[in-house]
Coordinates of N, CA and C in Angstrom, one line a residue:
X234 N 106.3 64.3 116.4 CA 106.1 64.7 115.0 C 104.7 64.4 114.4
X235 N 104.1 64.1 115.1 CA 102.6 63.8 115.1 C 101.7 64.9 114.1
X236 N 102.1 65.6 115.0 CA 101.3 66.9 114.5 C 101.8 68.2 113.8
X237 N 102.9 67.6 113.1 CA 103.9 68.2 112.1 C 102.9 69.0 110.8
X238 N 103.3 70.7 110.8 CA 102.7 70.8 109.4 C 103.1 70.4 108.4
X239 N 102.7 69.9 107.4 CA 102.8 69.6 106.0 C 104.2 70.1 105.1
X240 N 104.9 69.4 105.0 CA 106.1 70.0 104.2 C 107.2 70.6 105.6
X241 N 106.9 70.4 106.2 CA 108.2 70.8 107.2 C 108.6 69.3 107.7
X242 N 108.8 68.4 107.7 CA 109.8 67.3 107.6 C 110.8 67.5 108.1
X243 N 111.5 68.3 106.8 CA 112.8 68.3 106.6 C 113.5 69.2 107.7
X244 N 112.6 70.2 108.4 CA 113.1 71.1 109.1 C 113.2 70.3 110.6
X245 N 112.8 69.1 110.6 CA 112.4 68.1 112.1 C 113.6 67.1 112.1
X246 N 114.3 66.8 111.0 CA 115.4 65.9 110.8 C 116.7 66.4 111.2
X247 N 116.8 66.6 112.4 CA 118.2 66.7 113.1 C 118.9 68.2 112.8
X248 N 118.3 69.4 112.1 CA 118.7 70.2 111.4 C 119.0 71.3 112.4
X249 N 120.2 72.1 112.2 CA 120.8 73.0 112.8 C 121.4 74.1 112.0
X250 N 121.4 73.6 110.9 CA 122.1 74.8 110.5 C 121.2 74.9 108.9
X251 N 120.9 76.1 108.2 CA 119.7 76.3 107.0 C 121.1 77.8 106.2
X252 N 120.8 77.5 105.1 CA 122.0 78.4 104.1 C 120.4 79.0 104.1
X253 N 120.6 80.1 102.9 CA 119.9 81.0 102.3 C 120.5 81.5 101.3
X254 N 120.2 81.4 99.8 CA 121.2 82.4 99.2 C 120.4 82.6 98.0
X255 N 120.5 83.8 97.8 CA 119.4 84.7 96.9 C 120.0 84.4 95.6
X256 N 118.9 84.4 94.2 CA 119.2 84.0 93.1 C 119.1 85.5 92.3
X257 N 120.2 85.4 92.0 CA 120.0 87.2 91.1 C 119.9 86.9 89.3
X258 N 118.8 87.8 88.8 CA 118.4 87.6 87.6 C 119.7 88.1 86.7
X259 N 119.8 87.5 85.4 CA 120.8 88.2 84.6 C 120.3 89.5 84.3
X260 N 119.3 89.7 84.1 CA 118.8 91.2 83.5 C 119.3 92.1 84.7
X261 N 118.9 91.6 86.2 CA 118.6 92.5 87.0 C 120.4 92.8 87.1
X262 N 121.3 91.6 87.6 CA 122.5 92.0 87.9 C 122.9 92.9 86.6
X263 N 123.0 93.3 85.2 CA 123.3 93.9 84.3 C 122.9 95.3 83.8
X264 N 121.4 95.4 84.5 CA 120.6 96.8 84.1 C 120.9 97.4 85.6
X265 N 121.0 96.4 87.0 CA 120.7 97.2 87.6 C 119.2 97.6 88.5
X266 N 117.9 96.6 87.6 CA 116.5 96.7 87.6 C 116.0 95.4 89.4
X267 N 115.3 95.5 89.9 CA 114.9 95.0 90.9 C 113.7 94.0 90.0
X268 N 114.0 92.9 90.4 CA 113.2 91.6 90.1 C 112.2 91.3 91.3
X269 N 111.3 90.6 91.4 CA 111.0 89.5 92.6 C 112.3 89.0 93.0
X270 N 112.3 89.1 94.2 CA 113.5 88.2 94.7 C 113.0 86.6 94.9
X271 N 114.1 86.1 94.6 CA 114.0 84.6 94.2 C 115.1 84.4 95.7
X272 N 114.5 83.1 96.1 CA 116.0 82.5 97.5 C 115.6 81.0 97.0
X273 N 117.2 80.2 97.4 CA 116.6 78.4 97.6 C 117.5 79.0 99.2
X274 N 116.8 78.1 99.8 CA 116.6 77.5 101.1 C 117.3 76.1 101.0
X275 N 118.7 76.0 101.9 CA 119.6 74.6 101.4 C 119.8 74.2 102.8
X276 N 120.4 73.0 102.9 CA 121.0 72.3 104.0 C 122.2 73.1 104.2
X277 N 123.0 72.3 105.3 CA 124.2 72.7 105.1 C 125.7 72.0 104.4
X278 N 125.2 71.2 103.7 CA 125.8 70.4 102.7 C 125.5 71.4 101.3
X279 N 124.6 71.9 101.1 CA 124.2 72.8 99.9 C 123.4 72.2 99.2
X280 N 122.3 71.2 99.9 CA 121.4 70.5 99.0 C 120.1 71.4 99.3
X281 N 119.9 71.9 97.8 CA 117.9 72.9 98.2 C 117.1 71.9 98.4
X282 N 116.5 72.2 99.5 CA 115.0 72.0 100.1 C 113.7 72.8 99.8
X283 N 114.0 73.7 99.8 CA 112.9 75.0 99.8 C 113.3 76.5 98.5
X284 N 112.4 76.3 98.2 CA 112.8 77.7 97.0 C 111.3 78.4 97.4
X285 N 111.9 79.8 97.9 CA 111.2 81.0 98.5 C 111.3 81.8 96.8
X286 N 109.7 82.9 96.3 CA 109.8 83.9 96.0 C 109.2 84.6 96.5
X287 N 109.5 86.1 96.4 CA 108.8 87.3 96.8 C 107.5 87.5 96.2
X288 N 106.8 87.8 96.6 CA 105.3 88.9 95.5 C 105.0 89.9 96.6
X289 N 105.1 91.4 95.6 CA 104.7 92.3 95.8 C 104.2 92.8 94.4
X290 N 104.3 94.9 94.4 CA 103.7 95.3 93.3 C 105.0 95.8 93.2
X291 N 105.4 96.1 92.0 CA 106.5 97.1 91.7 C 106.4 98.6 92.0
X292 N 105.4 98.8 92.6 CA 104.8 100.4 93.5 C 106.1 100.0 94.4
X293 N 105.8 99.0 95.2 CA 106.1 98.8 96.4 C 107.7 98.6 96.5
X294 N 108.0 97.8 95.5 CA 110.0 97.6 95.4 C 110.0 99.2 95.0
X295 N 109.7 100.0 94.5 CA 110.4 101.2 94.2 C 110.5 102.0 95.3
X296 N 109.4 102.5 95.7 CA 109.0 103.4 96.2 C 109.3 103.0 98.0
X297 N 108.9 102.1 97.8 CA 108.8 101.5 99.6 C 110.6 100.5 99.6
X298 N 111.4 100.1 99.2 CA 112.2 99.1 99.1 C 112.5 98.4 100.2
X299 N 113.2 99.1 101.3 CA 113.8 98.7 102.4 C 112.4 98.2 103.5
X300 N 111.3 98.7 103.3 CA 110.2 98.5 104.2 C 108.8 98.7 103.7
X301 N 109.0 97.6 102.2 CA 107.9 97.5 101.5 C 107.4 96.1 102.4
X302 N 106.2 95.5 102.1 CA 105.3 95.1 102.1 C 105.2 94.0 101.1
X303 N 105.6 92.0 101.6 CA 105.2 91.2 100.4 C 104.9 90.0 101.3
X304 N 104.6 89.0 100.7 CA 104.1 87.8 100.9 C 105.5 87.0 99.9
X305 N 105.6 86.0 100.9 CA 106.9 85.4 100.9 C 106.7 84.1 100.1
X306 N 106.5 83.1 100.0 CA 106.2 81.7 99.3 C 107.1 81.0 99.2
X307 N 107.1 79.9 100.3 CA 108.0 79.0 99.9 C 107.7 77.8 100.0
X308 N 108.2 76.7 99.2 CA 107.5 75.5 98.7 C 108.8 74.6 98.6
X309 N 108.2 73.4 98.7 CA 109.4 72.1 98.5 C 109.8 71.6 96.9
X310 N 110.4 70.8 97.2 CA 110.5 70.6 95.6 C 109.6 69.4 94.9
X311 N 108.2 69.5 95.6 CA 107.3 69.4 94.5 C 106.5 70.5 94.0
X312 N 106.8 71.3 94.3 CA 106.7 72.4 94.3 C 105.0 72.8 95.2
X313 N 104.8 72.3 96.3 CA 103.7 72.8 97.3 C 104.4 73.9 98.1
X314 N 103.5 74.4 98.6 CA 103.5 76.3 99.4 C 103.6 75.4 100.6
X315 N 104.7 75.4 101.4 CA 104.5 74.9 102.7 C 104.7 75.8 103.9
X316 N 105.3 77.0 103.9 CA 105.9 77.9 104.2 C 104.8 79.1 103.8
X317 N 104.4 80.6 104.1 CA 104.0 82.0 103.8 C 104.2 82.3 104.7
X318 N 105.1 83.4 104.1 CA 105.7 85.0 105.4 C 104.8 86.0 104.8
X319 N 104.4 86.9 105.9 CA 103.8 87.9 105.1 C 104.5 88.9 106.4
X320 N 104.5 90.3 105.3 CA 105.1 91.4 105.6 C 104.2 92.4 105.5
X321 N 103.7 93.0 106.4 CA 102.6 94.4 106.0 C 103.8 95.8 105.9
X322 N 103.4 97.1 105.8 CA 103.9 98.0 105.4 C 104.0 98.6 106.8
X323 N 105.0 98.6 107.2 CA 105.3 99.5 108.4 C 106.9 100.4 108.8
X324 N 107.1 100.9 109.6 CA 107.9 101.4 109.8 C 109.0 101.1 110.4
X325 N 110.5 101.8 110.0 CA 111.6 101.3 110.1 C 112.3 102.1 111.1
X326 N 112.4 103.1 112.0 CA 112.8 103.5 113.0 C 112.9 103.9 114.2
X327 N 113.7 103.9 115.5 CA 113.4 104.2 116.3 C 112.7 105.4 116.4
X328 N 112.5 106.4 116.0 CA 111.7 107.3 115.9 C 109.8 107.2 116.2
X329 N 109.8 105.9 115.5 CA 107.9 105.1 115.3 C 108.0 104.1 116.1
X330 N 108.1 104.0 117.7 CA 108.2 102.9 118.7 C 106.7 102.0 118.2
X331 N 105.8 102.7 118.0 CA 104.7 102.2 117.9 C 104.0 101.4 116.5
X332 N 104.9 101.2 115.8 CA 104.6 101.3 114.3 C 105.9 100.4 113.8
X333 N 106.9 99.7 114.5 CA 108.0 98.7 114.1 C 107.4 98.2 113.5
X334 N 108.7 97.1 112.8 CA 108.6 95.8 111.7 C 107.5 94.7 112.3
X335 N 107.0 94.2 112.2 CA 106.4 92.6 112.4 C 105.8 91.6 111.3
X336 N 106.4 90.7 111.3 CA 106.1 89.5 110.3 C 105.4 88.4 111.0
X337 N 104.5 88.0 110.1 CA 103.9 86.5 110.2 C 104.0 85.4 109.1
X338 N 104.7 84.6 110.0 CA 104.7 83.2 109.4 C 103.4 82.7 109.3
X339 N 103.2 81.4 108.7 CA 102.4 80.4 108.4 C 102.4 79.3 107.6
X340 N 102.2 78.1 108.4 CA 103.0 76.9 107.8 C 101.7 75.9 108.8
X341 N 100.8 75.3 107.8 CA 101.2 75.4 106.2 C 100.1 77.0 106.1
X342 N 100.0 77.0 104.8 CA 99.7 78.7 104.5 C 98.2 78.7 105.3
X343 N 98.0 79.7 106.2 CA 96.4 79.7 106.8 C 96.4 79.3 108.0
X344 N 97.6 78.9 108.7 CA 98.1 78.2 109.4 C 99.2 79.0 110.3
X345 N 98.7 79.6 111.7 CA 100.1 80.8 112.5 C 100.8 79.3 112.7
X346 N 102.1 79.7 112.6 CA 103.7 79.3 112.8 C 104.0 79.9 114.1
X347 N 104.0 81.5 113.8 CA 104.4 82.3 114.8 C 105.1 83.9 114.4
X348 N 105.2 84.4 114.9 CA 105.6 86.0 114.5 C 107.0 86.4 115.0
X349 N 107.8 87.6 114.3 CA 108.6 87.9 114.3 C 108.2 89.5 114.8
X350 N 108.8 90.0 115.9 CA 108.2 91.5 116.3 C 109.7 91.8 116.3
X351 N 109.7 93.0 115.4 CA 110.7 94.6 116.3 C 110.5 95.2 117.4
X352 N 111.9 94.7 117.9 CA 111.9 95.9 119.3 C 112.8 97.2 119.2
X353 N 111.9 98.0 119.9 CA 112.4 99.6 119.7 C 113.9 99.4 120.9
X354 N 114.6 100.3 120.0 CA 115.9 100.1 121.5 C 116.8 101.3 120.3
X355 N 117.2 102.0 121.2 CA 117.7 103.4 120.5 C 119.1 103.1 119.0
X356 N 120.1 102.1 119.8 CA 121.1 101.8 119.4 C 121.0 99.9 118.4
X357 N 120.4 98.7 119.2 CA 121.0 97.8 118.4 C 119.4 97.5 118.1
X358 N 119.6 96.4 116.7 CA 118.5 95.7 115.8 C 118.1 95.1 117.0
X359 N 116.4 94.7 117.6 CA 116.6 94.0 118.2 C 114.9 93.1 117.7
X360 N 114.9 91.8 118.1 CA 113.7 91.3 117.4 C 113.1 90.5 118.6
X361 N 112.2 90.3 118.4 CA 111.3 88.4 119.7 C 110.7 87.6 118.5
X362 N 111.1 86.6 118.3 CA 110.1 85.6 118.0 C 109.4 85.2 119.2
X363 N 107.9 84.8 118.2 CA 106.9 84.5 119.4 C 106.3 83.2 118.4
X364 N 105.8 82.4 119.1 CA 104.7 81.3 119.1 C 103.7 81.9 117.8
X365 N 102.8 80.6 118.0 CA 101.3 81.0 117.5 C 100.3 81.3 118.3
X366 N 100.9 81.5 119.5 CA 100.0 82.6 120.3 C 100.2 83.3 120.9
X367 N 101.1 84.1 120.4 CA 101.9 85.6 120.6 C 102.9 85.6 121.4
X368 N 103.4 84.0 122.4 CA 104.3 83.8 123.6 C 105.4 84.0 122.9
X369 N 106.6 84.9 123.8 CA 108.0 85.1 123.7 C 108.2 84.2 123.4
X370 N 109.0 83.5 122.5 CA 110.0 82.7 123.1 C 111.5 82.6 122.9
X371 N 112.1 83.4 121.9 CA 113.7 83.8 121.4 C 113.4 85.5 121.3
X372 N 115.0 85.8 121.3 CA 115.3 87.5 120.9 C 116.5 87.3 119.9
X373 N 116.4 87.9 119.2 CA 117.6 88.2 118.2 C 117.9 89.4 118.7
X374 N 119.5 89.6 118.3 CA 119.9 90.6 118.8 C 121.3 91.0 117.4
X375 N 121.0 92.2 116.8 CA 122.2 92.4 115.7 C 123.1 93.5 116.8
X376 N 124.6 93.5 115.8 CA 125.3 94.7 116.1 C 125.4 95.7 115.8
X377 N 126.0 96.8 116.5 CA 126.0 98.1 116.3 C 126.2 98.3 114.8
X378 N 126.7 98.0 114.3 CA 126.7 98.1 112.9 C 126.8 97.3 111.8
X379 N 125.8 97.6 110.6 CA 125.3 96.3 110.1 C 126.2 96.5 108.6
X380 N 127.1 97.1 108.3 CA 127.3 97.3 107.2 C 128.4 96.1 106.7
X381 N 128.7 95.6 107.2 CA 129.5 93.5 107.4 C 130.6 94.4 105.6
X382 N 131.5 95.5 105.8 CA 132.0 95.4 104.3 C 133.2 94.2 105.0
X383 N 133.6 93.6 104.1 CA 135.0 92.2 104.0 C 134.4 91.8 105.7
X384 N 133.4 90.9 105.9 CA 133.5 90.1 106.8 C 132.4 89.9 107.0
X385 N 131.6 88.8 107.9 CA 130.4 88.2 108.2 C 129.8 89.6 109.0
X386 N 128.4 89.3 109.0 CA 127.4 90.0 110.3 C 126.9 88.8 110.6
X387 N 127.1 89.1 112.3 CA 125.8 88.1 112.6 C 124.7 88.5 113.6
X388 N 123.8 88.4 113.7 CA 122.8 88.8 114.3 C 122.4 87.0 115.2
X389 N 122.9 87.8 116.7 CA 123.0 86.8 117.9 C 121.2 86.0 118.1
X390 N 120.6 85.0 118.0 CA 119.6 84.6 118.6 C 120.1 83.9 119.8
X391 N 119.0 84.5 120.8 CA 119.2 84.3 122.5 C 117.7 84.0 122.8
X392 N 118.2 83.5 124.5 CA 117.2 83.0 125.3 C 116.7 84.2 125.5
X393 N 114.7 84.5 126.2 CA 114.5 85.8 126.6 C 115.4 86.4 127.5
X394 N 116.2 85.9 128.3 CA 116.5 86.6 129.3 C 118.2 87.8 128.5
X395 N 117.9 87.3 127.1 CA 119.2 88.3 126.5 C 120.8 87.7 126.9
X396 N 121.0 87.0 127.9 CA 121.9 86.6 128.4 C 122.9 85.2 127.6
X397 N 121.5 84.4 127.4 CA 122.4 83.1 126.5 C 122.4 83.0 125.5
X398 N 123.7 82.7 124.7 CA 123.2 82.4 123.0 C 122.9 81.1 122.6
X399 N 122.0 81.1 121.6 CA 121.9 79.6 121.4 C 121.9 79.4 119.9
X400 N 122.1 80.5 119.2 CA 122.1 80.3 117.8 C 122.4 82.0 117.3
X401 N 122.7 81.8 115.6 CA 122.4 83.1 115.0 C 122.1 83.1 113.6
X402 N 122.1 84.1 112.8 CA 121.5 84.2 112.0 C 122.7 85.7 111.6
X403 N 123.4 84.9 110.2 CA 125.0 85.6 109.9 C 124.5 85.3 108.2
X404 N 125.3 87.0 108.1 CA 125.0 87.6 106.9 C 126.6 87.0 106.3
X405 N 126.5 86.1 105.1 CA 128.1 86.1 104.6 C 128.6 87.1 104.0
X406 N 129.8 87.7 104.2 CA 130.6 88.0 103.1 C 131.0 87.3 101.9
X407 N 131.0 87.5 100.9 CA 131.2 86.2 99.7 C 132.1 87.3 98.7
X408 N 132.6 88.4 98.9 CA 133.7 88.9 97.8 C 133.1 90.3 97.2
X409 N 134.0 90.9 96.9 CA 133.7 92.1 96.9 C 133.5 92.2 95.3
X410 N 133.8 91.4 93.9 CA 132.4 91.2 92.7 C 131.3 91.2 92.9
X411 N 131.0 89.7 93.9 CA 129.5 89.6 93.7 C 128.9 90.1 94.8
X412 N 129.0 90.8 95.6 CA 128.5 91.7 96.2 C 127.8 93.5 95.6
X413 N 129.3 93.7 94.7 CA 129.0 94.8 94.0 C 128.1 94.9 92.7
X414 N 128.5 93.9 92.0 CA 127.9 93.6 90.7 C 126.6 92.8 90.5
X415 N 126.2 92.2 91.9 CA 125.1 91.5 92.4 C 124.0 91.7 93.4
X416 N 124.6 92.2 94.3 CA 124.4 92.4 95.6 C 123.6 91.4 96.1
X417 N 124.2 90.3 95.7 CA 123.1 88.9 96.1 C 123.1 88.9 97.5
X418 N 122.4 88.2 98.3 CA 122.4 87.4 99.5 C 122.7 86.1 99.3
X419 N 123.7 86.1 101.0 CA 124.1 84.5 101.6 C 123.7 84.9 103.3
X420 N 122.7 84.1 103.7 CA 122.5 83.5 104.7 C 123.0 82.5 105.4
X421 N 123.2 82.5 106.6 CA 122.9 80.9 107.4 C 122.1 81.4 108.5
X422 N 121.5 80.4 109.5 CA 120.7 79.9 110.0 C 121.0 78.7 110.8
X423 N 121.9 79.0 112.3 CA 122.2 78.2 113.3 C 121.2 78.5 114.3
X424 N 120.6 76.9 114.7 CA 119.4 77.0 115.6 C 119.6 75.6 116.7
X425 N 119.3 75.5 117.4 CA 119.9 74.4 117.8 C 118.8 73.2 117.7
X426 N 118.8 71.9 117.6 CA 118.6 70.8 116.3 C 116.9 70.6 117.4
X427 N 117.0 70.4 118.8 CA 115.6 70.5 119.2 C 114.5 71.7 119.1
X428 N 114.9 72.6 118.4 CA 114.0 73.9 118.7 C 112.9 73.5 117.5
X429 N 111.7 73.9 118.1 CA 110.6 73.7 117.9 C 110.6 73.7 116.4
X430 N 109.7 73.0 115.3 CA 110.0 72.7 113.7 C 109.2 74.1 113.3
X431 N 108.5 74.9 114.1 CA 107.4 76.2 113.6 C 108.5 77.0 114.1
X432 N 108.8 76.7 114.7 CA 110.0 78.3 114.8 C 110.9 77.9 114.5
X433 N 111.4 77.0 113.7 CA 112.4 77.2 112.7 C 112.1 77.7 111.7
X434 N 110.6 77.7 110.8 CA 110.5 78.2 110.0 C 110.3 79.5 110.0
X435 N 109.6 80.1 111.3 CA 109.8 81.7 112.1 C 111.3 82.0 111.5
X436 N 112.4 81.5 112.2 CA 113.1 82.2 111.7 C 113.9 82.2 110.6
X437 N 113.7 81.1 109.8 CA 113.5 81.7 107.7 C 113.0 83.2 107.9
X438 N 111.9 83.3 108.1 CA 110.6 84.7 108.0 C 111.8 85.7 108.7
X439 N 112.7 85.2 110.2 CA 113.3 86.4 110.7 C 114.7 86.8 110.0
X440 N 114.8 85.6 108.9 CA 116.0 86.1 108.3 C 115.7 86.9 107.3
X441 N 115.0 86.2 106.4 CA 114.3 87.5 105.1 C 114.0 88.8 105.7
X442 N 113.6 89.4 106.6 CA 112.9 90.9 107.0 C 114.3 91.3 107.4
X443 N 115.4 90.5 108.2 CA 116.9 91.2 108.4 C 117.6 91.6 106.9
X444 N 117.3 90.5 106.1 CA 118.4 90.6 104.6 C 117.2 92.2 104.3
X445 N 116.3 92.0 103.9 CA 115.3 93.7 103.7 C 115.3 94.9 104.1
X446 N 116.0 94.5 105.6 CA 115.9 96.0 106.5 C 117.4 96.3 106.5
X447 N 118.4 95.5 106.5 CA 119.5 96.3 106.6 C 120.6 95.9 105.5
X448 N 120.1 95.3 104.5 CA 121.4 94.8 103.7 C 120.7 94.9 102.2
X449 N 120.0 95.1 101.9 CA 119.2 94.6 99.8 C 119.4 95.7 99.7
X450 N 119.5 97.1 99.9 CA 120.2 98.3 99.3 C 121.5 99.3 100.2
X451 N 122.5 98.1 100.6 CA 123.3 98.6 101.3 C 124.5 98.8 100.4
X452 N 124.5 98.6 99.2 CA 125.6 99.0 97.8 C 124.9 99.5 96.8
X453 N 123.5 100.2 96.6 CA 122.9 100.4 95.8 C 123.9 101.7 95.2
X454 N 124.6 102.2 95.8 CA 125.5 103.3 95.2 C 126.4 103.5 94.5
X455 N 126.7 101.8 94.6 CA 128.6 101.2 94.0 C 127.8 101.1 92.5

């Protein structure tokens, strides 16, 4: 723990399992209007650790939604930035093999953690976290279909070789109100308790770009 970045602690303390669950504005749940998205970041007792917001431009939520472009911010509760995801503008289908999703972490901010790449594959979500020096070292893998109505999604984290699971990263179901009338996010975040404290925070970053790409306007119709 020597050479621990700053504000990740808490992520080194025997920790396996990380909630996520998005804070929806009263204006926004009632008009309907897209806010900055607000998240706390909790144990799995439900005690926040980390409170994440979004910044982008409102160009970018309208126009771009599903595969806009923001810088992530998340800080402890003294309120220091220990945590920055950043998301550039890129493309969302198998159609642009060359042009996928990729996010960068940084912890502390200025600081590679490690990256999150999309992989092209005709049929399932598929992702690599890598190091801070571009090295493989996990694959996420989602299911054929991401639409989770009345039940969990979970999107499998595995060893490279695709074969073992060692964790995931599961979209809750939480009820068919506050889904409709909110369309909040619930996260969790099972990792197993030795994996490295920078690619824990990697995969914070790999959960946020999942809740963006297949679920923040998957009721936009209801």
């Amino acid at each position: 723990t020597h050479n621990l970045p700053p504000g990740l602690e808490y992520l080194n303390q025997q920790l396996d399992q990380i909630i996520i669950h998005q804070q929806v504005e009263l204006l926004e749940a009632i008009l309907g209007r897209e806010t900055s998205s607000k998240y706390e970041i909790k144990d799995h007792l439900g005690q926040r650790v980390y409170f994440a917001v979004e910044e982008n431009g409102c160009f970018d939520r309208k126009l771009c939604s599903p595969i806009r472009a923001f810088t992530m911010r998340i800080a402890d509760h003294a309120g220091r930035e220990v945590i920055r995801v950043i998301r550039p503008l890129r493309c969302n289908s198998c159609w642009f093999p060359c042009f996928l999703q990729e996010l960068e972490v940084q912890s502390p901010p200025g600081t590679i953690a490690g990256y999150v790449i999309q992989n092209w594959d005709p049929f399932l979500p598929k992702f690599t976290i890598q190091n801070q020096s571009k090295e493989d070292v996990l694959k996420i893998i989602g299911p054929y279909a991401t639409c989770g109505c009345f039940e969990d999604v979970d999107f499998e984290v595995k060893a490279l070789n695709e074969m073992t699971t060692i964790g995931k990263i599961s979209k809750y179901w939480s009820g068919f109100v506050n889904n409709v009338f909110t369309n909040t996010a619930n996260f969790g975040i099972q990792v197993p308790v030795d994996l490295d404290v920078r690619i824990k925070a990697v995969m914070i970053g790999a959960c946020f770009l999942i809740d963006l790409m297949f679920f923040e306007n998957s009721l936009d119709g209801l």
